[in-house]
Amino acid sequence: MKRLTCLLLVLLSGARGLEIPTNELPEFAEYGDLVELAAGEFPLVPENRRYQRSASGESGETLDAVDQVTLYSYKVQSTITSRVANTIIQSKVVNNSPLPQSVVFDVQIPKGAFISNFTMTVDGTTFTSSIKEKSVGRALYSQARAKGKTTGLVRSRALDMENFKTEVNILPGSKAQFELHYQEVKWRRLGSYEHRIHLQPGRLAKHLEVDVWIIEPQGMRFLHVPDTFEGHFEGVPVISKGNQKAHVSFKPTVAQQRKCSNCSETAVDGELVVMYDVNREQKVGELEVFNGYFAHFFAPDNLEPIPKNILFVIDVSGSMWGIKMRQTVEAMKTILDDLRAEDQFSVVDFNHNVRTWRNDLVSATKTQVADAKKYIEKIQPNGGTNINEALLRAIFILNEASNLGLLDPNSVSLIILVSDGDPTVGELKLSKIQKNVKQNIRDNISLFSLGIGFDVDYDFLKRLSIDNRGIAQRIYGNQDTSSQLKKFYNQVSTPLLRNVQFNYPHTAVTDVTQNSFHNYFGGSEIVVAGKVDPTKLEHIQSIITATSASTDLVLETLAQMDDLEDFLAKDKHADPDFTKKLWAYLTINQLLAERSLAPTAAAKRKITRTILQMSLEHHIVTPLTAMVIENDAGDERMLADSPPHDHSCCSGALYYGTKVAPSSIPPWANPSPTPETSMHAIGAPVIETTPPHVIRVENDPHFIIYLPKSQKNICFNVDSEPGKILSLVSDPESGILVNGQLIGAKKPKNNKLSTYFGNLGFYFQNEDTKIEISTETITLSRGSHVSNLSWADTVRVTNQRVLVSVKKEKTVTIMLDKEISFSILLHRVWKKHPVNVDFLGIYIPPTKKFSPNTHGLIGQFMHEPEIHIFNERPGKSPRKPEASMEVKGQKLTVTRGLQKDYRTDPVFGTDVPCWFVHNSGKGFIDGHYKDYFVPQLYSYLKWP
């Protein structure tokens, strides 16, 4: 995750301290629902500083007296609303010296963050900022340069950093105050978001305050502040966490800031790190709509990894000699050990020549991995750099394996290039190498480039990767190289989905950011944003299509307009513009990446105009704009100019995608006509009406058997006990079974404990597919592949002949070959109900597709028995007449009554008249109901 350094204040010269007023940052009030957690602990980054005498400070504490410039306050305030972070850095200093002093305000911010505002007050003169087109800003600056003041945005050689630096002279006895605002997006990596604040005040601060507020409507799964100061500030950070909000406060006193009790040096020199993640147990995607914009977050985790075919292309030229090669070898050994058995891999190493460990892909067995590690350990860097031939060799290996049918059609193919320099051998023209790769690589291969150090042409690696469905990342050549390489690999080591596409079919949705992505990797998150006209829609519908290890998946989400309004209004720290800022951040970054790949000068100019217009509209510094900082009179100006562009799309994001139109939804995944109607079956006509005549099992449990020939409903109850598993449909010849497991009510009512179906198992043997449905989750298993779905999503999954459709918090529909279908209804009850529990109902339309030997409590009636109902007469209750029924050679007394069908009215149900068979269906069903007990959820019924 992007490293964040907050403030380095370099103060030159020294004098006595002077107290000045300060405006306190807002406290974390109104968060009464937060629970205070254990205080975090933090590491010290030692640095040699001179000892100094002290003068009196507040609360009996002491500040240093020898410094001629006093750091009065140092404050950082970060607010994160749905991954959008806004940070304000404030610093106040006083010149106690009889001479003018030079003060440097040096702030390190994450690469890819957008500066939005800067103000400063020096010697009573206030300077404010405005955003201008870069050439306009430079012209204004040349007209009126500030005297004794400089500023600029410069690139740092630190990891993921840029520096904003201002140097000013302040008069004796005067004050200087600085305030910088910037915004960024938090990207999920390896299962969490990280917000990093590098605290480096340089000396003791009378007031040192850091506040991080997090507001996540999706709910907070965890929050952690790791120890990054070696225990020096144990007990100082105060961490509070509620369901959807959290606060981290770091406010050490002057005494706590000291390295030791009699030291004048500050121990505040390092990173404050806040890690967190949001809740995803109930939903794989979150669609948030507010103020005319939407933000769509997608991060499913409960999916089986997709097998990968991976080529490691490693630079072993002479420039890799020493620590870079040792660190790369160390990382590769760990990476190879992490390959899964179903993965295939090989290694290409290159200098002026190109070599391969294996000329084709091999399975990642223990033997092959061990052999590859030995090969890598023997590499001796030397010679030049032939990137062109190395990449073409890797592409050839993957293409050849595909041509020979050696690749799993559901697998993912990756190339990871590791290099520290530009080509020196073979093809040297970078545009030609890019063209060669593009012409040879297939659409199902992603190329990731890792550039070690600053000698490599990183812009070239970015273009190379973005052009071929990957990203580039700079690796800093130091003792940490190995961990950087391993961390990057871990991010792409677990592909969970392929061909992920987001669609928003309504015409009122416009200006959608990139919405089609080649892969989705576990632990990350895909983010899509766009504009929406709230006057034309009451809700926004999204359709996500993707392919997992074994299934095609369709996820439908429905979000109401401004459904966050009440939630955000109650929190003074929440950013009401977070959707707008997220959309602008994504759009501008994606346009910058497109600009680098523009095929013509005209296309580049068009993209440039759009970026410039958005940068000015949103008041942010981008590579095409500059920040002009000037006094009220306009006769003193400074210029904060952007460094050369050094972010791939959406710095910190793992994905660079493409844009597709709503009409490009795959034909098998067309959306439901309206949210209220039944969903499409993949490849089947729309189910527009509810079939009137079905076999039903509802409540505790009531069986309603519809007999088509006689057009009668016959019903019976089964009174059993919790935990028992009943065979509902058992057809070994067709390889189909349906079993149900009973759960009990919370306590008996009228001395009787009611039981319900709380778990249903479906097994389609010929497809090697099992589906388990409970009131909490839906689990799909095909062989060793397991996928988990949630009742909180509307989603469809197709697996060979089996289609599974989930309608949010309502139904699951299972179809086999469009001929056999099952509908499962979810019944939710009040969680605090003293007796009732959530349960499932099942509905099966009559079909002749089962074999003649099908059995089970329901299955035996798929082939209808003959019945004769006669002698209808008054019963014990006037509203419940009795009759005689002949069936299966038996004569039974049956009672007329009503049962419920909940498909169209899930609360009150619809009355279904039927003839009720007493004694758990005795005489109507074969044998006794206990004969239908089976030992496991996927056991066939063994009928005597």
PDB file of N, CA and C in Angstrom, residues 55 92 252 320 365 470 664 866:
ATOM      1  N   ALA A  55      13.631  24.751  28.389  1.00  0.00           N
ATOM      2  CA  ALA A  55      12.938  25.871  29.023  1.00  0.00           C
ATOM      3  C   ALA A  55      11.531  25.425  29.382  1.00  0.00           C
ATOM      4  N   LYS A  92       2.781  25.039  12.773  1.00  0.00           N
ATOM      5  CA  LYS A  92       2.967  26.426  13.186  1.00  0.00           C
ATOM      6  C   LYS A  92       4.339  26.558  13.846  1.00  0.00           C
ATOM      7  N   PRO A 252       0.871  12.406  21.768  1.00  0.00           N
ATOM      8  CA  PRO A 252       1.855  12.306  22.848  1.00  0.00           C
ATOM      9  C   PRO A 252       2.164  13.681  23.432  1.00  0.00           C
ATOM     10  N   MET A 320      22.695  -6.410 -12.478  1.00  0.00           N
ATOM     11  CA  MET A 320      21.989  -7.060 -11.373  1.00  0.00           C
ATOM     12  C   MET A 320      22.960  -7.665 -10.358  1.00  0.00           C
ATOM     13  N   THR A 365       5.138 -29.410  -9.120  1.00  0.00           N
ATOM     14  CA  THR A 365       5.341 -30.458  -8.119  1.00  0.00           C
ATOM     15  C   THR A 365       6.533 -30.098  -7.233  1.00  0.00           C
ATOM     16  N   GLY A 470      -1.847  -5.845 -17.716  1.00  0.00           N
ATOM     17  CA  GLY A 470      -1.136  -5.945 -16.447  1.00  0.00           C
ATOM     18  C   GLY A 470      -0.824  -4.575 -15.901  1.00  0.00           C
ATOM     19  N   SER A 664     -22.869  -4.622 -24.251  1.00  0.00           N
ATOM     20  CA  SER A 664     -21.910  -5.711 -24.399  1.00  0.00           C
ATOM     21  C   SER A 664     -22.086  -6.795 -23.337  1.00  0.00           C
ATOM     22  N   GLU A 866     -52.602 -43.499  -8.629  1.00  0.00           N
ATOM     23  CA  GLU A 866     -54.038 -43.257  -8.816  1.00  0.00           C
ATOM     24  C   GLU A 866     -54.700 -43.067  -7.467  1.00  0.00           C
TER      25      GLU A 866
END
